[in-house]
Structures are given as C-alpha cells and as structure tokens.
Amino acid sequence: MENLTNWVLDPTHSEIVFKVKHLMITNVKGEFRKFSASIISEGLDFSKAKVQANVDAASIFTNNADRDGHLQSADFFDAENHKELTFEGTSFNKLDDENYQLKGILTIKGVSKETTFDVEFGGLMKDPYGNEKAGFSLSGKINRKDWGLNWNAALEAGGVMVSEEVRINAEVQFVKQA
C-alpha cells in the first residue's frame, strides 16, 4: 500500500453497544465505555483498510452495578485476567459506495475467532477545527458461547435467562492524522 493514511478513533463521538435477549422476551442493552481503534487506509480509499480495535473489558456498563460486576467476573469477561477484548481486521471489502464487509479476529477472554461485521460508511467531513473525519456504522452478531461466555440460568417456564446471540452495533468517528 502506498500513500498510507492513519486514522485514529475519536472516542468522544464513538460508541460500542450490544444487546442480548433477557428472559427470552426483551433486549437488554449494554456498552463499553473505554476503547480505542485505528484504521490505515490508502489515501482516502478504505477498500483495503487495516482495522484494529482494543476494548477495556472492565468498562462494560449496563446501567446496573450488580450486572456489570457479574459481566466483569469469570462467568463472563473475566476482566481481572483478560483486561482487553481485541479485534484485528483481516479484510475490509467494499461492496458499494456506502457498504463494506469487515472480517477479522475477535479475541475475548483469550479465545480468538473470525467474525464478520457489516459496515456502512457515513462519509468524510471536516470538523470546525479543520480536522478531517470519517464516520462508520458497524453491526453484527456473535454467539457468546463461541468465546467461552457460557453462563446462563434455566427458566422455570422453559428457555434460558440470557440468549446466546449478542448483537453488536458501533457508531465510530475517526480523525485523519497529519
């Protein structure tokens, strides 16, 4: 790749949220509050960009302190022993002017598996300070058991307390580095 451009996440204009079915009837939302990411593109062309992200496991927030503590425990993310979730992109394929498919290795709790996300390119824009920004919306689904996040509880009426499927969505803004 020639004419490489480095992009760094703007955390104040970015979020990573997830949803999991609870009691098989409603979705419960959570987010990670501390994370970083970078993109290396060829000029302003993102079609073969290298994408990398790190998420602080202890920054999980679901608006319930007991649940957050449980998610940080060894039942789930084991944040004490596995401080970060990481994503290392292996391909970023352009489908059309706005849509990409991002593949990469997601590592949670020491387990690495290939994952695919749909990415919508929001465009390029200069902020009021003259910084060039790129925006993306990312969505995908994973099965948490693939990463050893196995905890669950059976319900008296049948089914389980927490679904295996986790829907992940991110709104991310990157700043072009000089």
mmCIF file of C-alpha atoms in Angstrom:
data_model
loop_
_atom_site.group_PDB
_atom_site.id
_atom_site.type_symbol
_atom_site.label_atom_id
_atom_site.label_comp_id
_atom_site.label_asym_id
_atom_site.label_seq_id
_atom_site.Cartn_x
_atom_site.Cartn_y
_atom_site.Cartn_z
ATOM 1 C CA MET A 1 0.000 0.000 0.000
ATOM 2 C CA GLU A 2 1.299 3.415 -0.942
ATOM 3 C CA ASN A 3 0.210 6.827 0.296
ATOM 4 C CA LEU A 4 -0.837 5.409 3.660
ATOM 5 C CA THR A 5 -3.235 7.432 5.805
ATOM 6 C CA ASN A 6 -3.557 6.839 9.529
ATOM 7 C CA TRP A 7 -6.925 7.366 11.215
ATOM 8 C CA VAL A 8 -7.403 7.312 14.990
ATOM 9 C CA LEU A 9 -10.698 6.868 16.817
ATOM 10 C CA ASP A 10 -12.379 9.978 18.226
ATOM 11 C CA PRO A 11 -13.782 8.457 21.452
ATOM 12 C CA THR A 12 -16.000 11.444 22.264
ATOM 13 C CA HIS A 13 -18.014 10.802 19.085
ATOM 14 C CA SER A 14 -17.999 6.994 19.148
ATOM 15 C CA GLU A 15 -19.836 4.179 20.921
ATOM 16 C CA ILE A 16 -19.920 0.386 21.072
ATOM 17 C CA VAL A 17 -23.241 -1.062 22.238
ATOM 18 C CA PHE A 18 -24.601 -4.583 22.456
ATOM 19 C CA LYS A 19 -27.996 -6.171 23.005
ATOM 20 C CA VAL A 20 -28.834 -9.545 24.498
ATOM 21 C CA LYS A 21 -32.271 -11.087 24.956
ATOM 22 C CA HIS A 22 -33.217 -11.375 28.635
ATOM 23 C CA LEU A 23 -35.849 -13.876 29.798
ATOM 24 C CA MET A 24 -36.372 -14.559 26.069
ATOM 25 C CA ILE A 25 -38.794 -11.607 25.864
ATOM 26 C CA THR A 26 -36.873 -8.310 25.759
ATOM 27 C CA ASN A 27 -33.465 -6.994 24.806
ATOM 28 C CA VAL A 28 -31.114 -5.585 27.419
ATOM 29 C CA LYS A 29 -28.566 -3.049 26.197
ATOM 30 C CA GLY A 30 -25.021 -2.540 27.357
ATOM 31 C CA GLU A 31 -21.986 -0.646 26.202
ATOM 32 C CA PHE A 32 -18.239 -0.488 26.565
ATOM 33 C CA ARG A 33 -17.147 2.966 27.700
ATOM 34 C CA LYS A 34 -13.383 2.730 27.045
ATOM 35 C CA PHE A 35 -11.983 1.610 23.720
ATOM 36 C CA SER A 36 -9.529 2.643 21.035
ATOM 37 C CA ALA A 37 -9.262 1.864 17.346
ATOM 38 C CA SER A 38 -7.250 2.755 14.282
ATOM 39 C CA ILE A 39 -7.542 2.442 10.541
ATOM 40 C CA ILE A 40 -4.763 2.543 7.977
ATOM 41 C CA SER A 41 -6.116 3.337 4.521
ATOM 42 C CA GLU A 42 -4.612 4.006 1.129
ATOM 43 C CA GLY A 43 -5.217 7.735 0.820
ATOM 44 C CA LEU A 44 -8.972 8.249 1.313
ATOM 45 C CA ASP A 45 -9.763 4.786 -0.106
ATOM 46 C CA PHE A 46 -10.945 2.448 2.662
ATOM 47 C CA SER A 47 -11.474 -0.581 0.385
ATOM 48 C CA LYS A 48 -8.433 -2.465 1.679
ATOM 49 C CA ALA A 49 -8.011 -0.679 5.009
ATOM 50 C CA LYS A 50 -6.347 -2.291 8.014
ATOM 51 C CA VAL A 51 -8.618 -2.049 11.061
ATOM 52 C CA GLN A 52 -7.641 -2.663 14.682
ATOM 53 C CA ALA A 53 -9.506 -2.109 17.983
ATOM 54 C CA ASN A 54 -8.976 -2.645 21.711
ATOM 55 C CA VAL A 55 -11.789 -2.602 24.275
ATOM 56 C CA ASP A 56 -11.342 -2.306 28.048
ATOM 57 C CA ALA A 57 -13.285 -5.293 29.472
ATOM 58 C CA ALA A 58 -13.809 -3.547 32.826
ATOM 59 C CA SER A 59 -15.507 -0.588 31.097
ATOM 60 C CA ILE A 60 -18.691 -2.586 30.494
ATOM 61 C CA PHE A 61 -21.789 -0.616 31.525
ATOM 62 C CA THR A 62 -25.387 -1.861 31.567
ATOM 63 C CA ASN A 63 -26.860 0.708 33.981
ATOM 64 C CA ASN A 64 -26.916 -1.910 36.757
ATOM 65 C CA ALA A 65 -23.887 -2.207 39.062
ATOM 66 C CA ASP A 66 -24.614 -5.822 40.101
ATOM 67 C CA ARG A 67 -24.984 -6.944 36.486
ATOM 68 C CA ASP A 68 -21.840 -5.020 35.468
ATOM 69 C CA GLY A 69 -19.925 -6.778 38.251
ATOM 70 C CA HIS A 70 -21.233 -10.156 37.112
ATOM 71 C CA LEU A 71 -20.233 -9.425 33.496
ATOM 72 C CA GLN A 72 -16.719 -8.457 34.654
ATOM 73 C CA SER A 73 -16.419 -11.715 36.633
ATOM 74 C CA ALA A 74 -15.038 -15.056 35.461
ATOM 75 C CA ASP A 75 -18.612 -16.105 34.494
ATOM 76 C CA PHE A 76 -18.293 -13.739 31.536
ATOM 77 C CA PHE A 77 -15.373 -11.457 30.568
ATOM 78 C CA ASP A 78 -13.022 -12.231 33.489
ATOM 79 C CA ALA A 79 -11.791 -8.627 33.285
ATOM 80 C CA GLU A 80 -9.207 -9.155 36.020
ATOM 81 C CA ASN A 81 -7.301 -11.745 33.957
ATOM 82 C CA HIS A 82 -8.335 -10.635 30.453
ATOM 83 C CA LYS A 83 -8.180 -6.857 30.529
ATOM 84 C CA GLU A 84 -8.945 -6.282 26.841
ATOM 85 C CA LEU A 85 -11.104 -7.530 24.039
ATOM 86 C CA THR A 86 -9.268 -7.082 20.744
ATOM 87 C CA PHE A 87 -10.209 -7.036 17.085
ATOM 88 C CA GLU A 88 -7.652 -7.364 14.295
ATOM 89 C CA GLY A 89 -9.137 -6.852 10.835
ATOM 90 C CA THR A 90 -8.171 -9.347 8.143
ATOM 91 C CA SER A 91 -10.175 -7.789 5.281
ATOM 92 C CA PHE A 92 -12.289 -4.694 4.633
ATOM 93 C CA ASN A 93 -14.131 -5.304 1.374
ATOM 94 C CA LYS A 94 -16.035 -2.558 -0.397
ATOM 95 C CA LEU A 95 -19.475 -3.766 -1.545
ATOM 96 C CA ASP A 96 -20.654 -0.407 -2.958
ATOM 97 C CA ASP A 97 -20.140 3.324 -2.273
ATOM 98 C CA GLU A 98 -21.529 3.081 1.269
ATOM 99 C CA ASN A 99 -21.246 -0.551 2.338
ATOM 100 C CA TYR A 100 -18.329 -2.704 3.367
ATOM 101 C CA GLN A 101 -17.838 -6.108 4.933
ATOM 102 C CA LEU A 102 -15.252 -6.230 7.712
ATOM 103 C CA LYS A 103 -13.744 -9.573 8.654
ATOM 104 C CA GLY A 104 -11.280 -10.097 11.431
ATOM 105 C CA ILE A 105 -10.191 -11.951 14.508
ATOM 106 C CA LEU A 106 -12.116 -11.067 17.661
ATOM 107 C CA THR A 107 -10.379 -12.121 20.876
ATOM 108 C CA ILE A 108 -12.409 -12.329 24.072
ATOM 109 C CA LYS A 109 -11.162 -13.973 27.253
ATOM 110 C CA GLY A 110 -8.151 -15.417 25.417
ATOM 111 C CA VAL A 111 -10.269 -17.074 22.698
ATOM 112 C CA SER A 112 -9.774 -15.857 19.103
ATOM 113 C CA LYS A 113 -12.380 -16.445 16.381
ATOM 114 C CA GLU A 114 -13.093 -14.957 12.977
ATOM 115 C CA THR A 115 -16.036 -12.557 12.962
ATOM 116 C CA THR A 116 -17.782 -10.598 10.214
ATOM 117 C CA PHE A 117 -19.394 -7.188 10.575
ATOM 118 C CA ASP A 118 -21.463 -5.130 8.146
ATOM 119 C CA VAL A 119 -20.108 -1.596 7.903
ATOM 120 C CA GLU A 120 -21.818 1.456 6.481
ATOM 121 C CA PHE A 121 -19.526 4.330 5.501
ATOM 122 C CA GLY A 122 -21.076 7.605 6.647
ATOM 123 C CA GLY A 123 -18.680 9.760 4.667
ATOM 124 C CA LEU A 124 -15.865 12.256 5.126
ATOM 125 C CA MET A 125 -16.264 15.693 6.705
ATOM 126 C CA LYS A 126 -14.062 18.453 8.103
ATOM 127 C CA ASP A 127 -14.941 19.461 11.658
ATOM 128 C CA PRO A 128 -14.983 23.155 12.730
ATOM 129 C CA TYR A 129 -11.288 22.846 13.723
ATOM 130 C CA GLY A 130 -10.163 21.697 10.276
ATOM 131 C CA ASN A 131 -9.739 18.018 11.192
ATOM 132 C CA GLU A 132 -10.774 15.522 8.522
ATOM 133 C CA LYS A 133 -13.165 12.919 9.943
ATOM 134 C CA ALA A 134 -14.503 9.612 8.633
ATOM 135 C CA GLY A 135 -17.652 8.038 10.050
ATOM 136 C CA PHE A 136 -18.769 4.423 10.093
ATOM 137 C CA SER A 137 -21.701 2.411 11.470
ATOM 138 C CA LEU A 138 -20.903 -1.210 12.250
ATOM 139 C CA SER A 139 -23.299 -4.082 13.016
ATOM 140 C CA GLY A 140 -23.003 -7.792 13.542
ATOM 141 C CA LYS A 141 -23.948 -10.790 15.640
ATOM 142 C CA ILE A 142 -21.882 -13.259 17.589
ATOM 143 C CA ASN A 143 -22.681 -16.331 19.647
ATOM 144 C CA ARG A 144 -21.149 -15.586 23.054
ATOM 145 C CA LYS A 145 -20.562 -19.307 23.715
ATOM 146 C CA ASP A 146 -18.024 -19.351 20.866
ATOM 147 C CA TRP A 147 -15.796 -17.293 23.196
ATOM 148 C CA GLY A 148 -16.470 -19.308 26.350
ATOM 149 C CA LEU A 149 -19.036 -16.861 27.780
ATOM 150 C CA ASN A 150 -21.228 -19.764 28.806
ATOM 151 C CA TRP A 151 -23.009 -18.652 31.984
ATOM 152 C CA ASN A 152 -26.774 -18.995 31.918
ATOM 153 C CA ALA A 153 -29.728 -19.982 34.070
ATOM 154 C CA ALA A 154 -32.668 -22.140 33.071
ATOM 155 C CA LEU A 155 -36.104 -20.627 33.497
ATOM 156 C CA GLU A 156 -38.948 -22.409 35.248
ATOM 157 C CA ALA A 157 -41.234 -21.861 32.246
ATOM 158 C CA GLY A 158 -38.587 -23.144 29.805
ATOM 159 C CA GLY A 159 -35.903 -21.307 27.907
ATOM 160 C CA VAL A 160 -32.930 -19.520 29.408
ATOM 161 C CA MET A 161 -32.286 -16.228 31.148
ATOM 162 C CA VAL A 162 -29.794 -14.825 28.607
ATOM 163 C CA SER A 163 -29.676 -15.548 24.880
ATOM 164 C CA GLU A 164 -26.524 -16.902 23.271
ATOM 165 C CA GLU A 165 -26.787 -14.410 20.413
ATOM 166 C CA VAL A 166 -25.309 -10.979 21.056
ATOM 167 C CA ARG A 167 -25.999 -8.142 18.625
ATOM 168 C CA ILE A 168 -23.184 -5.613 18.379
ATOM 169 C CA ASN A 169 -23.509 -2.093 16.981
ATOM 170 C CA ALA A 170 -20.946 0.664 16.853
ATOM 171 C CA GLU A 171 -21.004 4.265 15.701
ATOM 172 C CA VAL A 172 -17.415 5.352 15.218
ATOM 173 C CA GLN A 173 -15.709 8.524 14.055
ATOM 174 C CA PHE A 174 -12.049 8.593 13.071
ATOM 175 C CA VAL A 175 -9.694 11.572 12.769
ATOM 176 C CA LYS A 176 -7.168 11.679 9.921
ATOM 177 C CA GLN A 177 -3.643 12.020 11.290
ATOM 178 C CA ALA A 178 -1.273 14.531 9.704
#
